[in-house]
Each structure stands twice: as C-alpha cells, then as structure tokens.
Amino acid sequence: MTPHPRRRSILLAAAAGTAAAAAPTAAAAGQSHPHAPVVVGHRGAAGWRPEHTAAAYTYGVQTGADWIEPDLVPTKDHVLVVRHENEISQTTDVAAHPEFTGRRTTKTVDGRSVTGWFTEDFTLAELKTLRAVERLPLVRNRNTVFDGRHEVLTFQEVVDLARRLSKEHGRTIAVFPETKHPTYFRSIGLELEPKLAALIRGNRLGPRECVVQSFEPTSLQGIAIQKLGVPLWQALGTTGGPYDLASSGDPTTYKDMMTPTGLAEIATYADWIGPDKTSIVPVGTDGRLGSPTSLVPDAHRAGLRIGPYTFRAENQFLPADFRRGTGANDFGDAFAEYALYYGLGVDAVVTDFPDLAAIARRGS
C-alpha cells in the first residue's frame, strides 16, 4: 500500500535532516556523478536478466549502473568464475546434464549443509558447457525467457566487458567483485585472494575501476596487504557475525562492527561499509519503516563511505509503506524508497534495478 502522505513526508524530512548533518567527504571510485550516490548493479541487472550474465551486466550499464558486481567462486582448476554461490543448481542448467549427475553431492559450507553441484568440482571447460537460468523464476518469471542463452563468465571476462562498456558509454564502469566463502575455499586449497590480486594487477585495475568487497574481514585484510591501491568494502549482515571470525572463536558480531568502535576498526583496512538497508532504516514487525539509525553519520565520522543493499522493486522486498496493490511480486513505489535513502546521505545503493535507481537519482 502507498504510505499516508503525512507519514511519507515525515520519513523524507528525517532523511534530509540526517543527510545535511553528515554529507559524504569524498567522491566514490568509478562514479560518473561525483556528487551523487553510486548506482551498483547487483549481479548486473538481476531484476531484468538472469544474474551474473553478460546480458545482465550490459543491460545494467545501459540503464545507468556505475559499477557491476561479480560474485567470485573458483573452479576445480582454480579459475575465478562469476556465480552467486558455488552451488549452481539454482543458477545454471547443470541438473539437465546427465554427464554431471554423479557430481551431485552434499558439502558443509560456512557451517551449513548444502546439497547440489559445486563450481569447485568442475573445470572451467566443463562449466562453459552449462548455461545460466533465472534464480528466482517464481518471482521474476519474465526473466526465464533468457534461460539457456548465456554461459558462465570468468572474472577476466567481466573485466573485459566492463572496459568495453566503458568505451561504448564514455564513462568508467567499475567492477565490484565479492569474495564468496573465502574461509571455506582457503580450507580446500582454492584461495580466492591471491588469484584476485593477480587479476587486479594483471589488468592494471585502478581505484576508479575496481572496488573489492567481502563479508569476511580477513579476506579484505588479505587483499589490503597486497597494496593494490583499490578501495575495499566491508559487507555487513544483519545477524551473527562474519564466518571467518566466528570459526576462529572471535565473538564479534555484525552489530558490534556497526558501533562507532567497530566502524573505527573497519576504517583501518577498508574504505566502505555495505550494510543491509534495514540497518539504516529498521522495519518493524508490522513491516513499516521505523526511525533512521545513526549508522550513516557514524560511518561518515569514521571516514567510511556507506552503500546499503539490496534494493528491489517487488512488494515483498519493500517496506509496507511503499507497497502497491496486493501481489507479492507486483512493483511497489521503489522510487520513494530510493528517495528516502538518498536523502539520508548514502554514498551508493546496491540494486537489482539500476535503471530505477538512476532515474530516482536524477529526481525525474
């Protein structure tokens, strides 16, 4: 449902007041609008094309993304490829390949039992025989028309694509790689950080072309000691703490990391934080927005930029204040949500719909 006009005006007024108190202190890497938030194409343009495909990245840039986000996992022959998870039954047609039936297995990844097919059990050549499919077909049925049309990309191919798109569009498109499950991959001899560092160096990616993110601080610290000169982004969950810390007996939670003391610690190795958007504006048990927290100004005081995730247009992903109609997958008032967070002074938004974020940024 659409928020009551008075309620909506109160929310936006609160956002404007907070933004005025804590404006960003520096332009963002790869940003073509230096005084406006960066639009990060989450897995490309996952709202419009199957995620992590060349089509998703290309469409995202065509419609306004400043950065494109590839999640990185390794192959058996230690090549970094782009998938949301190392388990690929939800994002590829692997289950339809009888030659790989015997690869289906159960593993423990970050303390969770997962059954399926895993990138680390396939060579790059084998993965290239698979094709991408829509991960959320019941939510985004329109995207299933693209099932089977695109192959699994390597990170190198995403870098090459970003550079080609930069030339075509006359602006720098940054890659925003995330190291996925780095502690797990380190435990099986497929470390992500050295491979990623080598690719950043080999491609001469500078601070306007690459920002590295991870939920695991030790992964970012491993990148930091390489002195690559690219910004680092500490992603933050909503419950528990980073797996690398928890598995080593460190009780630090994400909540701890978002305190002024925690933010000061993050600032010793990273340039950005990326919290869930509800860490900035909580949502109550009734699904409605609460009052903004102090996280945005606290991050800015610590010298950090802040980019919340994940902005989507469907009602089920929006607070009740911005829903329209009754269908969970109907589009709500996504523009009002962007306006709220832009008003709070965020430095980026991570979104499945970069076109909508870019329109909202223009205020049109």
PDB file of C-alpha atoms in Angstrom, residues 120-358:
ATOM      1  CA  GLU A 120      34.998 -26.377  -7.298  1.00  0.00           C
ATOM      2  CA  ASP A 121      34.134 -29.838  -8.670  1.00  0.00           C
ATOM      3  CA  PHE A 122      34.144 -28.634 -12.297  1.00  0.00           C
ATOM      4  CA  THR A 123      36.921 -27.455 -14.572  1.00  0.00           C
ATOM      5  CA  LEU A 124      36.388 -24.196 -16.403  1.00  0.00           C
ATOM      6  CA  ALA A 125      35.919 -26.119 -19.658  1.00  0.00           C
ATOM      7  CA  GLU A 126      33.135 -28.160 -18.047  1.00  0.00           C
ATOM      8  CA  LEU A 127      31.409 -25.108 -16.588  1.00  0.00           C
ATOM      9  CA  LYS A 128      31.452 -23.494 -20.019  1.00  0.00           C
ATOM     10  CA  THR A 129      29.141 -26.254 -21.267  1.00  0.00           C
ATOM     11  CA  LEU A 130      26.437 -25.076 -18.843  1.00  0.00           C
ATOM     12  CA  ARG A 131      24.007 -22.204 -19.367  1.00  0.00           C
ATOM     13  CA  ALA A 132      22.605 -19.683 -16.902  1.00  0.00           C
ATOM     14  CA  VAL A 133      18.982 -19.690 -15.731  1.00  0.00           C
ATOM     15  CA  GLU A 134      16.875 -17.303 -13.666  1.00  0.00           C
ATOM     16  CA  ARG A 135      17.466 -17.923  -9.938  1.00  0.00           C
ATOM     17  CA  LEU A 136      14.022 -16.679  -8.830  1.00  0.00           C
ATOM     18  CA  PRO A 137      11.644 -17.932 -11.548  1.00  0.00           C
ATOM     19  CA  LEU A 138       8.537 -17.624  -9.387  1.00  0.00           C
ATOM     20  CA  VAL A 139       9.369 -14.007  -8.565  1.00  0.00           C
ATOM     21  CA  ARG A 140      10.758 -12.945 -11.954  1.00  0.00           C
ATOM     22  CA  ASN A 141       9.055 -15.205 -14.442  1.00  0.00           C
ATOM     23  CA  ARG A 142       9.718 -12.639 -17.184  1.00  0.00           C
ATOM     24  CA  ASN A 143      13.451 -13.376 -16.900  1.00  0.00           C
ATOM     25  CA  THR A 144      13.035 -17.063 -17.705  1.00  0.00           C
ATOM     26  CA  VAL A 145      12.753 -16.179 -21.385  1.00  0.00           C
ATOM     27  CA  PHE A 146      16.548 -15.744 -21.247  1.00  0.00           C
ATOM     28  CA  ASP A 147      17.207 -19.178 -19.690  1.00  0.00           C
ATOM     29  CA  GLY A 148      19.803 -21.159 -21.592  1.00  0.00           C
ATOM     30  CA  ARG A 149      21.179 -18.228 -23.580  1.00  0.00           C
ATOM     31  CA  HIS A 150      24.279 -17.280 -21.590  1.00  0.00           C
ATOM     32  CA  GLU A 151      27.368 -19.091 -20.374  1.00  0.00           C
ATOM     33  CA  VAL A 152      29.151 -18.860 -17.035  1.00  0.00           C
ATOM     34  CA  LEU A 153      31.645 -15.984 -17.130  1.00  0.00           C
ATOM     35  CA  THR A 154      35.134 -15.765 -15.701  1.00  0.00           C
ATOM     36  CA  PHE A 155      36.092 -12.684 -13.717  1.00  0.00           C
ATOM     37  CA  GLN A 156      38.522 -11.815 -16.522  1.00  0.00           C
ATOM     38  CA  GLU A 157      35.640 -11.802 -18.974  1.00  0.00           C
ATOM     39  CA  VAL A 158      33.695  -9.423 -16.710  1.00  0.00           C
ATOM     40  CA  VAL A 159      36.699  -7.074 -16.547  1.00  0.00           C
ATOM     41  CA  ASP A 160      36.952  -7.165 -20.351  1.00  0.00           C
ATOM     42  CA  LEU A 161      33.215  -6.480 -20.640  1.00  0.00           C
ATOM     43  CA  ALA A 162      33.383  -3.555 -18.200  1.00  0.00           C
ATOM     44  CA  ARG A 163      36.179  -1.961 -20.203  1.00  0.00           C
ATOM     45  CA  ARG A 164      34.297  -2.430 -23.465  1.00  0.00           C
ATOM     46  CA  LEU A 165      31.163  -0.922 -21.944  1.00  0.00           C
ATOM     47  CA  SER A 166      33.212   1.986 -20.556  1.00  0.00           C
ATOM     48  CA  LYS A 167      34.365   2.813 -24.091  1.00  0.00           C
ATOM     49  CA  GLU A 168      30.895   2.416 -25.559  1.00  0.00           C
ATOM     50  CA  HIS A 169      29.240   4.648 -22.964  1.00  0.00           C
ATOM     51  CA  GLY A 170      32.021   7.172 -22.463  1.00  0.00           C
ATOM     52  CA  ARG A 171      32.270   6.707 -18.700  1.00  0.00           C
ATOM     53  CA  THR A 172      34.265   4.482 -16.370  1.00  0.00           C
ATOM     54  CA  ILE A 173      32.420   1.340 -15.328  1.00  0.00           C
ATOM     55  CA  ALA A 174      33.930  -0.212 -12.214  1.00  0.00           C
ATOM     56  CA  VAL A 175      33.901  -3.893 -11.321  1.00  0.00           C
ATOM     57  CA  PHE A 176      32.832  -4.686  -7.768  1.00  0.00           C
ATOM     58  CA  PRO A 177      33.979  -8.261  -7.069  1.00  0.00           C
ATOM     59  CA  GLU A 178      32.941 -10.070  -3.900  1.00  0.00           C
ATOM     60  CA  THR A 179      34.987 -12.919  -2.460  1.00  0.00           C
ATOM     61  CA  LYS A 180      32.423 -15.632  -1.615  1.00  0.00           C
ATOM     62  CA  HIS A 181      33.070 -18.065   1.242  1.00  0.00           C
ATOM     63  CA  PRO A 182      36.805 -17.262   1.359  1.00  0.00           C
ATOM     64  CA  THR A 183      37.470 -19.221   4.567  1.00  0.00           C
ATOM     65  CA  TYR A 184      35.826 -22.316   3.085  1.00  0.00           C
ATOM     66  CA  PHE A 185      37.808 -22.076  -0.145  1.00  0.00           C
ATOM     67  CA  ARG A 186      41.025 -21.499   1.756  1.00  0.00           C
ATOM     68  CA  SER A 187      40.339 -24.720   3.664  1.00  0.00           C
ATOM     69  CA  ILE A 188      40.199 -26.767   0.443  1.00  0.00           C
ATOM     70  CA  GLY A 189      43.262 -25.207  -1.164  1.00  0.00           C
ATOM     71  CA  LEU A 190      41.461 -22.817  -3.533  1.00  0.00           C
ATOM     72  CA  GLU A 191      42.304 -19.423  -2.038  1.00  0.00           C
ATOM     73  CA  LEU A 192      40.492 -16.533  -3.674  1.00  0.00           C
ATOM     74  CA  GLU A 193      42.645 -13.568  -2.650  1.00  0.00           C
ATOM     75  CA  PRO A 194      45.922 -14.387  -4.469  1.00  0.00           C
ATOM     76  CA  LYS A 195      44.051 -15.105  -7.712  1.00  0.00           C
ATOM     77  CA  LEU A 196      42.017 -11.925  -7.394  1.00  0.00           C
ATOM     78  CA  ALA A 197      45.088  -9.830  -6.587  1.00  0.00           C
ATOM     79  CA  ALA A 198      46.905 -11.257  -9.621  1.00  0.00           C
ATOM     80  CA  LEU A 199      43.974 -10.352 -11.884  1.00  0.00           C
ATOM     81  CA  ILE A 200      43.763  -6.823 -10.479  1.00  0.00           C
ATOM     82  CA  ARG A 201      47.484  -6.354 -11.063  1.00  0.00           C
ATOM     83  CA  GLY A 202      47.496  -8.057 -14.442  1.00  0.00           C
ATOM     84  CA  ASN A 203      44.673  -5.853 -15.695  1.00  0.00           C
ATOM     85  CA  ARG A 204      46.132  -2.742 -14.061  1.00  0.00           C
ATOM     86  CA  LEU A 205      42.819  -2.001 -12.393  1.00  0.00           C
ATOM     87  CA  GLY A 206      42.946   1.278 -10.519  1.00  0.00           C
ATOM     88  CA  PRO A 207      40.722   2.772  -7.817  1.00  0.00           C
ATOM     89  CA  ARG A 208      38.193   4.066 -10.343  1.00  0.00           C
ATOM     90  CA  GLU A 209      37.883   0.652 -11.999  1.00  0.00           C
ATOM     91  CA  CYS A 210      37.683  -1.790  -9.094  1.00  0.00           C
ATOM     92  CA  VAL A 211      36.322  -1.997  -5.555  1.00  0.00           C
ATOM     93  CA  VAL A 212      36.711  -5.300  -3.668  1.00  0.00           C
ATOM     94  CA  GLN A 213      34.083  -6.461  -1.195  1.00  0.00           C
ATOM     95  CA  SER A 214      33.659  -9.294   1.278  1.00  0.00           C
ATOM     96  CA  PHE A 215      31.647 -10.201   4.356  1.00  0.00           C
ATOM     97  CA  GLU A 216      34.832 -11.663   5.862  1.00  0.00           C
ATOM     98  CA  PRO A 217      37.307  -9.107   7.305  1.00  0.00           C
ATOM     99  CA  THR A 218      40.301 -11.440   6.958  1.00  0.00           C
ATOM    100  CA  SER A 219      39.645 -11.700   3.228  1.00  0.00           C
ATOM    101  CA  LEU A 220      39.752  -7.930   2.849  1.00  0.00           C
ATOM    102  CA  GLN A 221      42.818  -7.722   5.076  1.00  0.00           C
ATOM    103  CA  GLY A 222      44.476 -10.295   2.826  1.00  0.00           C
ATOM    104  CA  ILE A 223      43.748  -8.041  -0.137  1.00  0.00           C
ATOM    105  CA  ALA A 224      44.888  -4.940   1.775  1.00  0.00           C
ATOM    106  CA  ILE A 225      48.390  -6.305   2.394  1.00  0.00           C
ATOM    107  CA  GLN A 226      48.795  -6.734  -1.362  1.00  0.00           C
ATOM    108  CA  LYS A 227      48.787  -2.910  -1.617  1.00  0.00           C
ATOM    109  CA  LEU A 228      46.781  -2.939  -4.840  1.00  0.00           C
ATOM    110  CA  GLY A 229      45.531   0.623  -4.476  1.00  0.00           C
ATOM    111  CA  VAL A 230      41.852  -0.275  -4.906  1.00  0.00           C
ATOM    112  CA  PRO A 231      39.142   0.570  -2.355  1.00  0.00           C
ATOM    113  CA  LEU A 232      37.865  -2.174  -0.047  1.00  0.00           C
ATOM    114  CA  TRP A 233      34.247  -2.636   1.067  1.00  0.00           C
ATOM    115  CA  GLN A 234      33.267  -4.437   4.258  1.00  0.00           C
ATOM    116  CA  ALA A 235      29.862  -6.023   3.741  1.00  0.00           C
ATOM    117  CA  LEU A 236      27.760  -6.413   6.892  1.00  0.00           C
ATOM    118  CA  GLY A 237      24.986  -8.867   7.635  1.00  0.00           C
ATOM    119  CA  THR A 238      22.039  -8.474   9.985  1.00  0.00           C
ATOM    120  CA  THR A 239      22.509 -11.419  12.356  1.00  0.00           C
ATOM    121  CA  GLY A 240      25.501 -13.226  13.824  1.00  0.00           C
ATOM    122  CA  GLY A 241      28.968 -12.294  12.689  1.00  0.00           C
ATOM    123  CA  PRO A 242      31.437 -12.912   9.867  1.00  0.00           C
ATOM    124  CA  TYR A 243      32.128 -16.610   9.362  1.00  0.00           C
ATOM    125  CA  ASP A 244      35.903 -16.191   9.446  1.00  0.00           C
ATOM    126  CA  LEU A 245      35.756 -14.556  12.879  1.00  0.00           C
ATOM    127  CA  ALA A 246      33.168 -16.952  14.303  1.00  0.00           C
ATOM    128  CA  SER A 247      35.078 -20.022  13.114  1.00  0.00           C
ATOM    129  CA  SER A 248      38.218 -18.784  14.868  1.00  0.00           C
ATOM    130  CA  GLY A 249      36.406 -18.175  18.157  1.00  0.00           C
ATOM    131  CA  ASP A 250      36.070 -14.406  17.789  1.00  0.00           C
ATOM    132  CA  PRO A 251      32.589 -13.432  19.101  1.00  0.00           C
ATOM    133  CA  THR A 252      32.428 -10.128  17.178  1.00  0.00           C
ATOM    134  CA  THR A 253      29.019  -9.674  15.579  1.00  0.00           C
ATOM    135  CA  TYR A 254      27.921  -7.522  12.672  1.00  0.00           C
ATOM    136  CA  LYS A 255      26.064  -5.414  15.218  1.00  0.00           C
ATOM    137  CA  ASP A 256      29.369  -4.860  17.048  1.00  0.00           C
ATOM    138  CA  MET A 257      31.003  -3.852  13.770  1.00  0.00           C
ATOM    139  CA  MET A 258      28.383  -1.133  13.233  1.00  0.00           C
ATOM    140  CA  THR A 259      29.106   0.649  16.515  1.00  0.00           C
ATOM    141  CA  PRO A 260      31.437   3.687  16.436  1.00  0.00           C
ATOM    142  CA  THR A 261      34.223   1.489  17.861  1.00  0.00           C
ATOM    143  CA  GLY A 262      33.590  -1.203  15.273  1.00  0.00           C
ATOM    144  CA  LEU A 263      33.478   1.312  12.445  1.00  0.00           C
ATOM    145  CA  ALA A 264      36.802   2.782  13.567  1.00  0.00           C
ATOM    146  CA  GLU A 265      38.293  -0.726  13.364  1.00  0.00           C
ATOM    147  CA  ILE A 266      36.888  -1.277   9.869  1.00  0.00           C
ATOM    148  CA  ALA A 267      38.400   2.037   8.786  1.00  0.00           C
ATOM    149  CA  THR A 268      41.884   0.641   9.493  1.00  0.00           C
ATOM    150  CA  TYR A 269      41.615  -1.680   6.477  1.00  0.00           C
ATOM    151  CA  ALA A 270      38.554  -0.686   4.404  1.00  0.00           C
ATOM    152  CA  ASP A 271      37.061   2.375   2.723  1.00  0.00           C
ATOM    153  CA  TRP A 272      33.388   1.407   2.607  1.00  0.00           C
ATOM    154  CA  ILE A 273      30.781  -0.447   4.579  1.00  0.00           C
ATOM    155  CA  GLY A 274      27.860  -2.194   2.939  1.00  0.00           C
ATOM    156  CA  PRO A 275      25.065  -2.899   5.440  1.00  0.00           C
ATOM    157  CA  ASP A 276      21.621  -4.309   4.825  1.00  0.00           C
ATOM    158  CA  LYS A 277      19.324  -1.349   4.219  1.00  0.00           C
ATOM    159  CA  THR A 278      17.358  -2.196   7.378  1.00  0.00           C
ATOM    160  CA  SER A 279      20.441  -1.395   9.436  1.00  0.00           C
ATOM    161  CA  ILE A 280      19.922   2.212   8.319  1.00  0.00           C
ATOM    162  CA  VAL A 281      16.138   2.354   8.496  1.00  0.00           C
ATOM    163  CA  PRO A 282      14.733  -0.531  10.574  1.00  0.00           C
ATOM    164  CA  VAL A 283      11.474  -2.216   9.667  1.00  0.00           C
ATOM    165  CA  GLY A 284       9.050  -3.096  12.463  1.00  0.00           C
ATOM    166  CA  THR A 285       7.107  -6.292  12.968  1.00  0.00           C
ATOM    167  CA  ASP A 286       4.250  -4.671  11.047  1.00  0.00           C
ATOM    168  CA  GLY A 287       6.525  -4.266   8.035  1.00  0.00           C
ATOM    169  CA  ARG A 288       6.589  -0.491   8.333  1.00  0.00           C
ATOM    170  CA  LEU A 289       9.609   1.773   8.480  1.00  0.00           C
ATOM    171  CA  GLY A 290      10.955   2.920  11.808  1.00  0.00           C
ATOM    172  CA  SER A 291      13.172   5.889  12.575  1.00  0.00           C
ATOM    173  CA  PRO A 292      16.607   6.058  10.867  1.00  0.00           C
ATOM    174  CA  THR A 293      19.559   4.891  12.935  1.00  0.00           C
ATOM    175  CA  SER A 294      22.789   6.854  13.279  1.00  0.00           C
ATOM    176  CA  LEU A 295      24.720   4.432  11.048  1.00  0.00           C
ATOM    177  CA  VAL A 296      25.135   6.792   8.077  1.00  0.00           C
ATOM    178  CA  PRO A 297      26.571   9.722  10.069  1.00  0.00           C
ATOM    179  CA  ASP A 298      28.572   7.336  12.264  1.00  0.00           C
ATOM    180  CA  ALA A 299      30.176   5.784   9.173  1.00  0.00           C
ATOM    181  CA  HIS A 300      30.988   9.188   7.724  1.00  0.00           C
ATOM    182  CA  ARG A 301      32.542  10.303  11.008  1.00  0.00           C
ATOM    183  CA  ALA A 302      34.770   7.227  10.861  1.00  0.00           C
ATOM    184  CA  GLY A 303      35.884   8.229   7.357  1.00  0.00           C
ATOM    185  CA  LEU A 304      33.916   5.436   5.697  1.00  0.00           C
ATOM    186  CA  ARG A 305      31.511   5.612   2.790  1.00  0.00           C
ATOM    187  CA  ILE A 306      28.324   3.582   3.011  1.00  0.00           C
ATOM    188  CA  GLY A 307      26.329   1.647   0.425  1.00  0.00           C
ATOM    189  CA  PRO A 308      23.299  -0.342   1.611  1.00  0.00           C
ATOM    190  CA  TYR A 309      21.906  -3.456  -0.077  1.00  0.00           C
ATOM    191  CA  THR A 310      19.699  -4.786  -1.701  1.00  0.00           C
ATOM    192  CA  PHE A 311      17.133  -2.520  -3.354  1.00  0.00           C
ATOM    193  CA  ARG A 312      14.412  -4.301  -5.285  1.00  0.00           C
ATOM    194  CA  ALA A 313      11.099  -3.210  -6.779  1.00  0.00           C
ATOM    195  CA  GLU A 314       8.772  -6.059  -5.838  1.00  0.00           C
ATOM    196  CA  ASN A 315       6.360  -5.544  -2.936  1.00  0.00           C
ATOM    197  CA  GLN A 316       7.761  -8.454  -0.951  1.00  0.00           C
ATOM    198  CA  PHE A 317      11.139  -6.707  -0.783  1.00  0.00           C
ATOM    199  CA  LEU A 318       9.748  -3.271   0.087  1.00  0.00           C
ATOM    200  CA  PRO A 319       8.597  -1.941   3.462  1.00  0.00           C
ATOM    201  CA  ALA A 320       4.816  -1.837   3.812  1.00  0.00           C
ATOM    202  CA  ASP A 321       4.950   1.962   3.488  1.00  0.00           C
ATOM    203  CA  PHE A 322       5.903   1.645  -0.176  1.00  0.00           C
ATOM    204  CA  ARG A 323       3.897  -1.376  -1.352  1.00  0.00           C
ATOM    205  CA  ARG A 324       1.251  -1.042  -4.035  1.00  0.00           C
ATOM    206  CA  GLY A 325      -1.546  -3.489  -4.692  1.00  0.00           C
ATOM    207  CA  THR A 326      -1.731  -6.925  -3.117  1.00  0.00           C
ATOM    208  CA  GLY A 327       0.591  -9.106  -5.194  1.00  0.00           C
ATOM    209  CA  ALA A 328       3.892 -10.020  -3.549  1.00  0.00           C
ATOM    210  CA  ASN A 329       5.679  -9.713  -6.897  1.00  0.00           C
ATOM    211  CA  ASP A 330       3.874  -6.585  -8.093  1.00  0.00           C
ATOM    212  CA  PHE A 331       6.065  -3.497  -8.245  1.00  0.00           C
ATOM    213  CA  GLY A 332       5.682  -1.028  -5.408  1.00  0.00           C
ATOM    214  CA  ASP A 333       6.876   2.556  -5.031  1.00  0.00           C
ATOM    215  CA  ALA A 334      10.591   1.830  -5.378  1.00  0.00           C
ATOM    216  CA  PHE A 335      11.266   5.485  -6.185  1.00  0.00           C
ATOM    217  CA  ALA A 336      10.085   6.532  -2.722  1.00  0.00           C
ATOM    218  CA  GLU A 337      12.493   4.077  -1.127  1.00  0.00           C
ATOM    219  CA  TYR A 338      15.439   5.383  -3.140  1.00  0.00           C
ATOM    220  CA  ALA A 339      14.458   8.964  -2.240  1.00  0.00           C
ATOM    221  CA  LEU A 340      14.453   8.048   1.442  1.00  0.00           C
ATOM    222  CA  TYR A 341      17.958   6.561   1.379  1.00  0.00           C
ATOM    223  CA  TYR A 342      19.412   9.197  -0.935  1.00  0.00           C
ATOM    224  CA  GLY A 343      18.056  11.779   1.481  1.00  0.00           C
ATOM    225  CA  LEU A 344      19.821  10.044   4.355  1.00  0.00           C
ATOM    226  CA  GLY A 345      23.151  10.637   2.619  1.00  0.00           C
ATOM    227  CA  VAL A 346      24.168   7.149   1.499  1.00  0.00           C
ATOM    228  CA  ASP A 347      27.108   7.058  -0.910  1.00  0.00           C
ATOM    229  CA  ALA A 348      25.839   4.135  -3.008  1.00  0.00           C
ATOM    230  CA  VAL A 349      22.892   1.803  -3.430  1.00  0.00           C
ATOM    231  CA  VAL A 350      23.213  -1.852  -4.397  1.00  0.00           C
ATOM    232  CA  THR A 351      20.219  -2.660  -6.555  1.00  0.00           C
ATOM    233  CA  ASP A 352      18.671  -5.320  -8.782  1.00  0.00           C
ATOM    234  CA  PHE A 353      17.129  -2.474 -10.789  1.00  0.00           C
ATOM    235  CA  PRO A 354      19.875   0.049 -11.636  1.00  0.00           C
ATOM    236  CA  ASP A 355      17.592   1.799 -14.102  1.00  0.00           C
ATOM    237  CA  LEU A 356      15.138   2.725 -11.348  1.00  0.00           C
ATOM    238  CA  ALA A 357      17.949   3.824  -9.022  1.00  0.00           C
ATOM    239  CA  ALA A 358      19.414   6.031 -11.743  1.00  0.00           C
TER     240      ALA A 358
END
